[in-house]
Amino acid sequence: MEVLNLGILAHVDAGKTSLTERLLYAAGVIDEVGSVDDGNTQTDSLALERQRGITIKSAVVSFAIGDVTVNLIDTPGHPDFIAEVERALSVLDGAVLVISAVEGVQAQTRVLMRTLQRLRIPTLIFVNKLDRPGAQYDGVLRQIATKLTPAIVPMGEATHLGTPEATFKPILQETTLLEVLTERDDDLLERYVDGEPLALDEALSTQTHQARVHPVYFGSAITGAGTEALTDGIRDLLPRARTTDGPLDGRVFKVDRGPAGEKIAYVRMLDGTAHVRDRIRFGENEAKITALEVFGGPAQSNTVRAGRIAKLWGLAEVRIGDRIGDHRNISANRRPEASDEAAFFAPPTLETVISARKPSDKGNLRVALTQLAEQDPLINLRQDDLRQETYVSLYGEVQKEVIETTLATEFGIEVDFRETTTICVERLVGTGAAVEFKKKDLNPFLATIGLRVEPAPVNAGVTFELEVELGSMPYAFIKAVEETVRETLHQGVHGWQILDAHVVMTHSGYSARQSHAHAVFDKSMSSTAGDFRNLTPLVLMTALQQAGTTVHEPMHHFQLEIPTDTTRAVLAALARLRAIPQVPALAAETSTLEGEIPAAAVYELEQQLPALTRGEGVLESAFERYHPVTGPIPERPRTDHDPLHRREYLLHIQRRV
């Protein structure tokens, strides 16, 4: 059977989980349609998902449409869980974007659609809740065309809107279809002008496969109206997974743990074939597959082929985002943009301190948080050993509740959070250099290290280069310097991470392995990797101070749709929040404001907006860039032993040794 890996995406409460239930019911997978309100849906398995009626973790379920096996991935819609959406997108062949017929296009809908278009993922649009009072047809189509994309094809007509009898009749308006398709295909337009016969159904399928047009269906997941037409569209208009026989290549997009605590890796196979008992590479590790289960495949399977999604056991060190197989030999037949460019979402910009309510749970909390970080690599942990505190990075306040509930239900640990703060970064201002020679001045280590730091372009990352000869000293010592440089740059002069820097090793020197006569190796006479690890932070921090750094805070790009008569009040609020608005696009009734706002102020703007706009304002915001901080420079408490203060740093090192 052919395979289609399908994602369902939507703004919160648009009804995508209900649509999943309806599709499973129609396919005969379940006997009755589950309800989000009743907490008995197939895909929302977490207690908090059932309690709040939102999807937090992506889930995979399979069903058949004719001779096509559909692996359906139900993804979160809340912006706090955008990392889950990101990982789901990396494995999709096609998507269904769900929109409410009552609320219309919402802020997160736009973010999702822009991402789907950027990744060129073929997408159908399903307008749900046709049976709800206030449901619209023409109004929602206009919103989709103006706010999402004009490249849409209505696939039918809706009647009895806003009533339980609401229906959707599949009818293609040939004039509209011809206009949309010829606008995006010059060859098709030329054949039309020449009077040649046109295969419009085939052209619609081709342009949908290419993500150039987006068919639009209306219906209700609750009553089932329109879902049959949508099912036909999924079968006829979305592309199948490609099957190739190249070198093994796959992507881990989810990690769970089984009843015994064993890791279970969810993998989309992009190329090649894997078997039980195969030894495979993933990340920097290698392990043997002890068992596997293919979604939509036979109950007993020992093989997973390209195009399939499977659960793999035996990969104890696996992490989300790991690539399976030899990455140097990637097939040219697969679509790289969906799998390789999906990690384009912004990093978390908020941080909080988490602590166990019971002192006896402190050790267990660290183990539990480590497991959660394995399941979501964008939940970054930062341990402050000096103050015995753990920091966790976040996208939003709802994520706190998810972490709190998960720790309580799965690990029996009750926790408290400190106030959320913004995560800034540091950037180099100029070039700085420093060197310390062994057995000279105040250097207590048997190591000579010289480093030069230079600014690097934004998003270039940290690069390390040698100006010394590679054979000037053992490679293990050079490696120790590089690893310590990268680790030290997590806390710059003001305590924030330096994301982009070019570091050059300019001097090196060591004491060869020595011993007294007839004695064993003597560390007091011979250099060790520890000498280089301990000296590197001192040299690097001196170079950073000479270069100088500036602190940058995260900025969001925002777009506000507000009643025109509230523009003055909204602009005043934006000024108080240090936002930088552009010239407003004023209209008779509804106006648009765009600009940038500090990430720290987004939540406050969300809270103020209903009162400022009589509840009619719509805010869309997303991370845009880092911007130099104005005013007092925020300092981040250091979690290391502060190489900026040499005496205290050396006292600690000597005590530790």
XYZ file of C-alpha atoms in Angstrom:
657
model
C 0.000 0.000 0.000
C 1.038 3.586 -0.581
C 1.708 5.747 2.486
C 0.770 9.358 3.250
C 2.165 11.028 6.376
C -0.411 13.709 7.110
C -0.329 16.526 9.647
C -3.325 18.329 11.126
C -2.531 21.851 12.274
C -4.660 24.661 13.655
C -5.030 27.533 16.062
C -6.128 26.521 19.555
C -9.761 25.326 19.698
C -10.325 25.290 15.930
C -11.348 21.630 16.225
C -8.430 19.653 14.828
C -8.570 16.916 17.490
C -12.310 16.562 16.828
C -11.517 16.302 13.100
C -9.001 13.556 13.859
C -11.694 11.636 15.747
C -14.140 12.053 12.848
C -11.617 10.795 10.274
C -10.785 7.769 12.444
C -14.475 7.025 12.902
C -15.167 7.302 9.168
C -12.282 4.917 8.482
C -13.659 2.361 10.972
C -10.724 2.630 13.367
C -12.943 3.634 16.326
C -16.567 2.782 17.099
C -17.610 6.232 18.292
C -16.326 9.767 17.953
C -14.466 10.906 21.050
C -15.072 14.336 22.569
C -12.434 16.828 23.695
C -14.888 18.059 26.338
C -15.442 14.518 27.637
C -11.699 13.763 27.552
C -12.023 10.494 25.603
C -10.176 11.310 22.364
C -7.622 8.959 20.807
C -4.747 11.418 20.422
C -4.900 13.582 23.574
C -3.474 11.088 26.060
C -1.904 13.405 28.632
C -4.057 14.235 31.648
C -3.532 17.962 31.109
C -4.548 17.618 27.447
C -7.860 16.118 28.496
C -8.330 18.638 31.309
C -7.639 21.766 29.233
C -8.949 20.496 25.887
C -5.712 21.335 24.063
C -3.090 19.206 22.316
C 0.396 19.343 23.856
C 2.270 16.340 22.458
C 2.067 15.252 18.839
C 0.422 11.847 18.420
C 0.442 9.357 15.543
C -2.525 7.214 14.528
C -3.064 5.279 11.304
C -6.056 4.521 9.090
C -6.738 3.560 5.474
C -8.402 5.517 2.671
C -8.839 2.962 -0.094
C -5.382 1.658 -0.920
C -3.584 4.479 0.915
C -2.316 4.123 4.498
C -2.551 7.487 6.236
C -0.332 8.134 9.256
C -2.176 11.007 10.905
C -0.131 13.313 13.125
C -2.271 15.451 15.428
C -0.115 18.431 16.420
C -0.410 21.147 19.088
C -1.910 24.498 18.156
C -0.933 26.519 21.216
C 2.106 28.754 20.528
C 3.771 27.575 23.752
C 4.213 24.160 22.078
C 5.603 25.341 18.758
C 8.553 22.953 19.216
C 6.143 20.017 18.879
C 4.716 21.566 15.688
C 8.244 21.982 14.343
C 9.057 18.315 14.815
C 5.772 17.212 13.235
C 6.438 19.327 10.138
C 9.767 17.583 9.623
C 8.029 14.284 8.786
C 5.006 15.401 6.736
C 4.094 14.647 3.128
C 1.024 16.880 3.342
C -1.094 18.808 5.823
C -4.629 19.874 6.658
C -4.889 23.363 8.181
C -8.071 23.690 10.243
C -9.840 27.063 10.603
C -12.970 27.853 12.614
C -15.925 29.077 10.547
C -16.918 31.237 13.546
C -13.605 32.814 14.637
C -12.019 32.728 11.165
C -8.277 33.195 10.583
C -6.480 33.733 13.896
C -2.958 34.727 14.876
C -1.465 31.248 15.158
C -3.193 30.217 11.912
C -1.071 32.780 10.093
C 2.147 31.580 11.721
C 1.396 27.980 10.757
C 0.422 28.836 7.175
C 3.557 30.905 6.632
C 5.648 27.971 7.836
C 3.822 25.462 5.635
C 4.344 27.722 2.628
C 8.008 28.312 3.407
C 8.593 24.559 3.634
C 6.437 23.981 0.528
C 4.317 21.363 2.279
C 1.178 20.577 0.233
C -1.773 21.807 2.293
C -5.557 21.467 2.229
C -7.657 23.923 4.237
C -10.673 22.682 6.215
C -13.053 25.302 7.618
C -14.646 23.608 10.640
C -17.667 24.358 12.870
C -20.046 25.044 9.979
C -22.913 24.035 12.300
C -22.117 26.641 14.983
C -24.104 29.898 15.315
C -22.140 32.690 13.670
C -20.521 30.417 11.062
C -19.496 32.220 7.857
C -18.721 31.102 4.321
C -17.917 34.122 2.137
C -16.408 36.042 5.074
C -13.963 33.234 5.943
C -12.979 32.787 2.291
C -12.152 36.499 2.118
C -10.080 36.227 5.312
C -8.159 33.245 3.933
C -7.460 35.096 0.667
C -6.325 38.314 2.351
C -4.586 36.992 5.498
C -3.181 33.614 4.407
C -2.912 33.233 0.638
C -4.914 34.223 -2.472
C -4.045 30.848 -4.049
C -7.184 29.058 -2.852
C -9.773 26.936 -4.633
C -13.198 26.562 -2.925
C -14.116 22.908 -3.408
C -17.883 23.282 -2.937
C -20.792 25.238 -1.487
C -22.143 25.374 2.070
C -25.815 25.608 3.031
C -27.811 25.979 6.272
C -24.858 27.642 8.003
C -25.073 27.926 11.780
C -27.540 25.045 12.186
C -27.182 21.321 12.897
C -28.376 20.738 9.289
C -25.363 22.570 7.811
C -24.036 20.718 4.755
C -21.240 21.000 2.219
C -21.849 20.035 -1.401
C -18.674 19.327 -3.439
C -18.990 21.519 -6.565
C -16.054 22.974 -8.471
C -16.652 26.355 -10.086
C -14.757 25.912 -13.359
C -14.327 29.653 -13.893
C -12.720 30.153 -10.470
C -10.603 27.016 -10.848
C -9.382 28.088 -14.282
C -8.490 31.576 -13.047
C -6.480 30.335 -10.062
C -4.636 27.596 -11.979
C -3.710 29.606 -15.082
C -2.427 32.469 -12.928
C 0.241 30.110 -11.575
C 1.049 28.090 -14.716
C 2.084 29.921 -17.882
C 1.931 26.739 -20.001
C -1.645 26.094 -18.874
C -2.563 29.702 -19.652
C -1.043 29.409 -23.130
C -3.012 26.233 -23.863
C -6.192 27.950 -22.673
C -5.575 30.963 -24.932
C -4.896 28.626 -27.868
C -8.190 26.838 -27.239
C -6.610 23.484 -26.412
C -8.483 21.046 -24.115
C -7.423 21.365 -20.483
C -7.259 18.639 -17.826
C -8.124 20.915 -14.899
C -8.421 18.068 -12.349
C -4.894 16.946 -13.194
C -3.619 20.534 -13.063
C -5.254 21.037 -9.649
C -3.589 17.886 -8.333
C -0.183 18.934 -9.716
C -0.306 22.450 -8.288
C -1.546 21.147 -4.918
C 1.384 18.679 -4.857
C 3.694 21.621 -5.489
C 2.057 23.662 -2.676
C 1.178 26.388 -5.200
C -2.584 26.246 -4.580
C -4.660 25.198 -1.587
C -8.101 23.560 -1.959
C -10.606 24.756 0.677
C -13.287 22.505 2.200
C -16.044 23.434 4.657
C -17.738 21.177 7.186
C -18.222 20.116 10.780
C -16.120 17.551 12.606
C -18.964 17.105 15.111
C -21.756 16.295 12.611
C -19.496 14.860 9.907
C -20.620 17.361 7.263
C -17.957 17.904 4.611
C -15.538 15.335 6.039
C -16.221 12.840 3.226
C -15.232 15.463 0.659
C -12.121 16.256 2.699
C -11.222 12.546 2.807
C -11.499 12.387 -0.992
C -9.237 15.432 -1.222
C -6.655 13.829 1.063
C -6.658 10.738 -1.142
C -6.675 12.489 -4.530
C -4.765 15.744 -4.034
C -1.949 15.124 -1.549
C 1.311 13.384 -2.554
C 2.370 9.980 -1.260
C 5.561 9.288 0.652
C 8.470 8.573 -1.664
C 10.062 5.152 -1.367
C 13.737 4.931 -2.262
C 16.486 2.372 -1.776
C 19.390 4.697 -0.988
C 21.566 4.694 2.143
C 19.689 4.581 5.438
C 18.429 8.025 6.457
C 15.701 8.959 8.953
C 14.697 11.582 11.499
C 13.713 11.125 15.155
C 10.795 13.488 15.825
C 9.533 12.170 19.157
C 10.903 10.167 22.119
C 8.742 8.361 24.664
C 9.517 5.988 27.500
C 7.952 2.574 27.907
C 6.612 0.958 31.106
C 10.117 -0.146 32.127
C 11.628 3.271 31.461
C 13.119 2.245 28.111
C 13.361 4.838 25.356
C 11.089 4.546 22.327
C 12.136 6.585 19.277
C 9.527 7.742 16.747
C 11.308 7.832 13.376
C 10.279 8.947 9.888
C 12.360 6.933 7.423
C 13.389 9.204 4.565
C 15.529 6.698 2.706
C 16.657 3.091 2.823
C 15.474 0.211 5.033
C 16.144 -0.730 8.682
C 15.715 -4.165 10.256
C 15.517 -5.526 13.781
C 19.037 -6.366 15.038
C 20.634 -3.846 12.642
C 23.313 -1.650 14.209
C 22.571 1.916 13.174
C 24.175 5.311 13.711
C 22.210 8.191 15.242
C 23.769 11.499 16.225
C 27.203 10.631 17.607
C 26.092 7.200 18.832
C 25.556 3.705 17.512
C 23.252 0.948 18.796
C 21.292 -2.135 17.754
C 17.554 -2.031 17.061
C 16.023 -4.565 19.450
C 12.417 -4.184 18.258
C 10.334 -2.003 15.971
C 6.696 -1.260 15.219
C 5.562 0.273 11.922
C 2.528 2.560 11.968
C -0.090 1.293 9.541
C 1.974 -1.849 8.937
C 1.568 -5.504 9.918
C 1.226 -6.320 13.610
C 4.482 -8.299 13.535
C 7.165 -6.491 11.555
C 10.944 -6.693 11.494
C 11.483 -4.065 8.788
C 10.770 -0.375 8.264
C 11.181 1.089 4.785
C 11.499 4.604 3.393
C 8.332 6.676 3.674
C 7.140 4.893 6.818
C 6.904 6.047 10.442
C 7.978 3.537 13.075
C 8.756 3.158 16.765
C 12.257 1.820 17.455
C 13.518 0.209 20.658
C 17.129 -0.268 21.747
C 18.511 3.232 21.076
C 19.285 4.149 24.680
C 21.132 7.407 23.877
C 18.707 8.678 21.222
C 17.441 12.279 21.327
C 14.778 14.166 19.446
C 16.220 15.625 16.256
C 18.830 12.861 15.803
C 19.379 11.681 12.251
C 19.409 7.934 11.622
C 22.072 6.514 9.299
C 24.994 7.974 7.331
C 24.149 11.630 6.713
C 26.846 12.061 4.085
C 24.852 10.004 1.597
C 21.394 11.546 1.467
C 19.152 10.611 -1.441
C 18.407 13.381 -3.912
C 14.908 11.948 -4.360
C 13.422 13.198 -1.115
C 12.146 16.722 -0.442
C 14.903 18.272 1.730
C 13.126 21.444 2.704
C 10.503 19.698 4.843
C 13.026 17.728 6.863
C 16.162 19.854 6.881
C 14.774 23.378 7.221
C 12.005 22.719 9.708
C 14.174 23.744 12.639
C 13.535 27.384 11.798
C 11.382 28.280 14.767
C 12.681 30.760 17.287
C 14.422 29.563 20.455
C 12.641 29.951 23.810
C 13.023 33.523 25.080
C 11.779 33.058 28.652
C 13.357 31.414 31.683
C 12.346 30.523 35.207
C 13.800 28.784 38.262
C 12.110 25.513 39.194
C 12.429 23.942 42.643
C 10.993 20.945 44.487
C 8.571 21.758 47.326
C 9.977 18.878 49.373
C 13.761 19.016 49.963
C 13.845 15.228 49.663
C 12.730 15.492 46.012
C 15.644 17.708 44.933
C 17.700 14.850 43.466
C 14.682 13.207 41.838
C 13.704 16.534 40.256
C 16.965 16.794 38.369
C 16.547 13.254 36.986
C 12.926 13.950 35.990
C 13.785 17.243 34.276
C 16.569 15.524 32.356
C 14.033 13.030 31.017
C 11.640 15.825 30.029
C 14.476 17.611 28.230
C 15.157 14.394 26.303
C 11.550 14.430 25.078
C 11.679 18.142 24.210
C 15.183 19.451 23.410
C 13.908 23.038 23.362
C 13.225 22.749 27.093
C 16.764 23.774 27.945
C 18.047 23.165 31.457
C 20.726 25.275 33.152
C 22.118 24.101 36.456
C 23.473 26.626 38.974
C 25.680 24.525 41.262
C 26.674 27.558 43.319
C 23.109 28.296 44.416
C 21.773 24.759 43.946
C 19.119 26.021 41.500
C 17.797 24.718 38.170
C 16.697 27.055 35.364
C 14.308 25.920 32.629
C 13.658 27.799 29.378
C 10.103 28.319 28.097
C 7.993 29.639 25.237
C 5.152 30.829 27.452
C 3.333 30.617 30.756
C 1.188 27.608 29.772
C 4.352 25.538 29.496
C 4.891 25.991 33.232
C 1.577 24.292 33.904
C 2.449 21.428 31.556
C 5.795 20.823 33.258
C 4.222 21.106 36.727
C 1.432 18.629 35.909
C 3.780 16.184 34.166
C 6.183 16.144 37.104
C 3.314 15.584 39.557
C 1.511 12.822 37.615
C 4.463 10.931 36.117
C 7.137 11.417 38.784
C 5.196 12.321 41.936
C 7.177 15.554 42.390
C 5.495 18.821 43.351
C 7.328 21.949 42.202
C 7.256 25.739 42.430
C 8.355 28.300 39.850
C 9.995 31.653 40.345
C 8.945 34.692 38.302
C 9.607 34.321 34.561
C 12.476 36.413 33.127
C 13.659 37.142 29.580
C 16.677 35.349 28.070
C 19.100 37.837 26.528
C 22.286 37.168 24.545
C 25.661 38.883 24.260
C 27.438 39.965 21.080
C 31.088 40.917 20.648
C 31.855 44.588 19.969
C 35.440 44.223 18.714
C 38.468 41.938 18.766
C 40.289 40.918 21.923
C 43.309 38.716 22.663
C 45.015 37.267 25.717
C 47.785 34.779 26.442
C 49.165 33.081 29.549
C 52.474 31.194 29.553
C 53.230 28.223 31.758
C 55.615 28.752 34.663
C 55.340 32.517 34.253
C 53.643 35.303 36.138
C 50.617 34.084 38.103
C 49.752 31.076 35.907
C 49.523 28.055 38.263
C 48.809 25.576 35.441
C 51.283 23.646 33.286
C 49.781 25.045 30.097
C 50.341 27.877 27.651
C 47.225 29.198 25.951
C 46.712 32.220 23.712
C 43.262 33.070 22.351
C 41.884 35.757 20.063
C 38.139 36.418 19.854
C 36.500 38.135 16.911
C 32.877 39.049 16.127
C 31.068 36.636 13.801
C 28.026 37.261 11.573
C 24.599 36.751 13.144
C 23.629 33.042 13.175
C 27.189 31.997 12.252
C 27.570 30.214 15.580
C 30.871 29.633 17.397
C 33.848 28.638 15.255
C 37.280 27.574 16.513
C 40.489 27.892 14.480
C 44.164 27.075 15.072
C 47.018 29.450 14.317
C 49.375 27.051 16.076
C 50.539 23.902 14.339
C 48.296 20.908 14.916
C 51.291 18.833 16.066
C 52.596 21.461 18.467
C 51.079 19.533 21.361
C 48.872 16.460 21.888
C 45.510 16.700 20.138
C 43.714 15.862 23.405
C 44.950 19.161 24.851
C 43.790 21.148 21.811
C 40.412 19.396 22.020
C 40.186 20.273 25.729
C 40.726 23.954 24.895
C 38.090 23.955 22.127
C 35.475 22.183 24.259
C 36.095 24.551 27.187
C 35.897 27.605 24.897
C 32.461 26.525 23.679
C 31.315 25.784 27.226
C 32.642 29.085 28.602
C 30.889 31.128 25.891
C 27.551 30.051 27.398
C 28.216 32.823 29.940
C 29.780 35.991 28.627
C 30.979 39.096 30.451
C 27.440 39.867 31.671
C 26.443 36.208 32.177
C 24.490 35.761 28.902
C 25.362 33.300 26.141
C 27.528 34.521 23.246
C 25.893 32.909 20.224
C 28.216 34.045 17.433
C 32.013 34.288 17.761
C 35.210 33.291 15.980
C 37.889 32.062 18.398
C 41.500 31.545 17.298
C 44.128 29.684 19.319
C 47.290 31.777 18.905
C 49.706 30.226 21.442
C 50.173 26.748 22.851
C 52.646 24.987 25.072
C 52.829 22.068 27.484
C 55.160 20.082 29.681
C 55.832 16.624 28.331
C 55.054 13.529 30.386
C 57.689 13.236 33.097
C 58.448 11.340 36.282
C 61.105 11.160 38.942
C 63.665 8.380 38.644
C 62.087 4.962 39.106
C 58.721 6.609 39.888
C 55.320 6.721 38.236
C 53.851 9.595 36.228
C 53.966 12.883 38.190
C 51.164 15.397 37.505
C 53.141 18.174 39.162
C 55.774 17.925 36.401
C 53.564 17.005 33.400
C 50.686 18.774 31.664
C 47.217 17.222 31.734
C 44.016 18.048 29.909
C 42.787 19.459 33.224
C 45.467 22.175 33.094
C 44.094 23.358 29.759
C 40.457 23.101 30.862
C 41.159 25.159 33.999
C 43.254 27.851 32.286
C 41.050 28.380 29.200
C 38.219 30.279 30.992
C 40.722 32.790 32.449
C 42.355 33.491 29.072
C 39.050 33.615 27.196
C 37.388 35.979 29.675
C 40.351 38.348 29.515
C 40.052 38.388 25.722
C 36.278 38.947 25.939
C 36.735 41.895 28.305
C 39.235 43.441 25.910
C 36.876 42.912 22.949
C 33.836 44.178 24.844
C 30.306 42.794 24.584
C 26.816 44.253 24.350
C 23.664 42.647 25.716
C 20.806 42.113 23.246
C 17.207 41.325 24.191
C 14.767 39.275 22.058
C 12.348 41.306 19.959
C 9.060 40.079 18.505
C 7.529 41.325 15.283
C 3.894 42.113 16.001
C 0.833 42.772 13.897
C -2.282 44.236 15.484
C -5.728 44.477 13.948
C -7.772 46.962 15.987
C -10.860 49.171 15.659
C -9.662 52.406 14.068
C -11.080 54.582 16.852
C -8.829 52.811 19.408
C -5.575 53.506 17.526
C -4.477 56.409 19.749
C -4.915 54.426 22.982
C -3.122 51.383 21.545
C -0.185 53.490 20.318
C 0.153 55.019 23.798
C 0.233 51.530 25.349
C 2.854 50.391 22.819
C 5.032 53.370 23.732
C 4.839 52.436 27.430
C 5.905 48.897 26.528
C 8.953 50.133 24.546
C 7.498 48.912 21.247
C 8.679 50.360 17.922
C 5.567 50.665 15.714
C 5.607 51.434 12.003
C 3.249 53.922 10.357
C -0.304 52.605 10.978
C -2.349 51.339 8.025
C -5.559 53.197 8.829
C -8.951 52.227 7.402
C -12.530 53.251 8.072
C -13.366 50.517 10.596
C -10.333 48.261 11.179
C -6.709 49.401 11.126
C -3.436 47.487 11.204
C -0.384 48.235 13.324
C 2.943 46.496 12.771
C 6.313 46.837 14.429
C 8.644 45.336 17.009
C 8.179 44.864 20.734
C 10.469 43.413 23.431
C 9.614 39.771 24.098
C 9.294 40.620 27.790
C 6.377 42.946 26.990
C 4.340 40.624 24.742
C 2.452 38.964 27.596
C 1.588 42.354 29.118
C 0.297 43.580 25.742
C -1.882 40.464 25.452
C -3.359 41.234 28.873
C -4.069 44.916 28.072
C -5.399 44.473 24.542
C -9.020 43.418 25.314
C -9.600 46.513 27.468
C -7.931 48.812 24.942
C -9.918 47.511 21.946
C -13.284 46.486 23.475
C -12.249 42.861 22.994
C -11.969 43.283 19.199
C -8.161 43.524 18.873
C -6.219 40.627 17.326
C -2.505 40.264 18.086
C -0.031 38.176 16.128
C 3.582 38.090 17.302
C 6.654 35.980 16.644
C 10.343 36.183 17.468
C 12.117 38.414 14.953
C 15.655 39.236 16.120
C 17.873 40.318 19.008
C 18.221 44.072 19.608
C 20.710 45.968 21.827
C 19.288 46.676 25.271
C 18.588 50.312 26.028
C 19.013 51.558 29.577
C 20.618 49.564 32.413
C 22.451 46.428 31.251
C 20.765 43.297 32.673
C 23.185 40.946 34.415
C 22.585 37.209 34.631
C 23.772 35.408 37.773
C 26.700 33.188 36.835
C 26.444 29.439 37.376
C 30.195 28.798 37.046
C 32.977 29.854 39.441
C 33.388 33.212 37.712
C 36.692 33.376 35.825
C 36.154 37.159 35.733
C 37.394 37.171 39.344
C 40.729 35.418 39.159
C 41.480 35.016 42.866
C 38.148 33.404 43.779
C 38.272 31.225 40.641
C 41.737 29.899 41.467
C 40.821 29.295 45.116
C 37.905 27.162 43.987
C 40.029 25.217 41.494
C 42.676 24.528 44.141
C 40.038 23.390 46.656
C 38.487 21.126 44.026
C 41.847 19.620 43.116
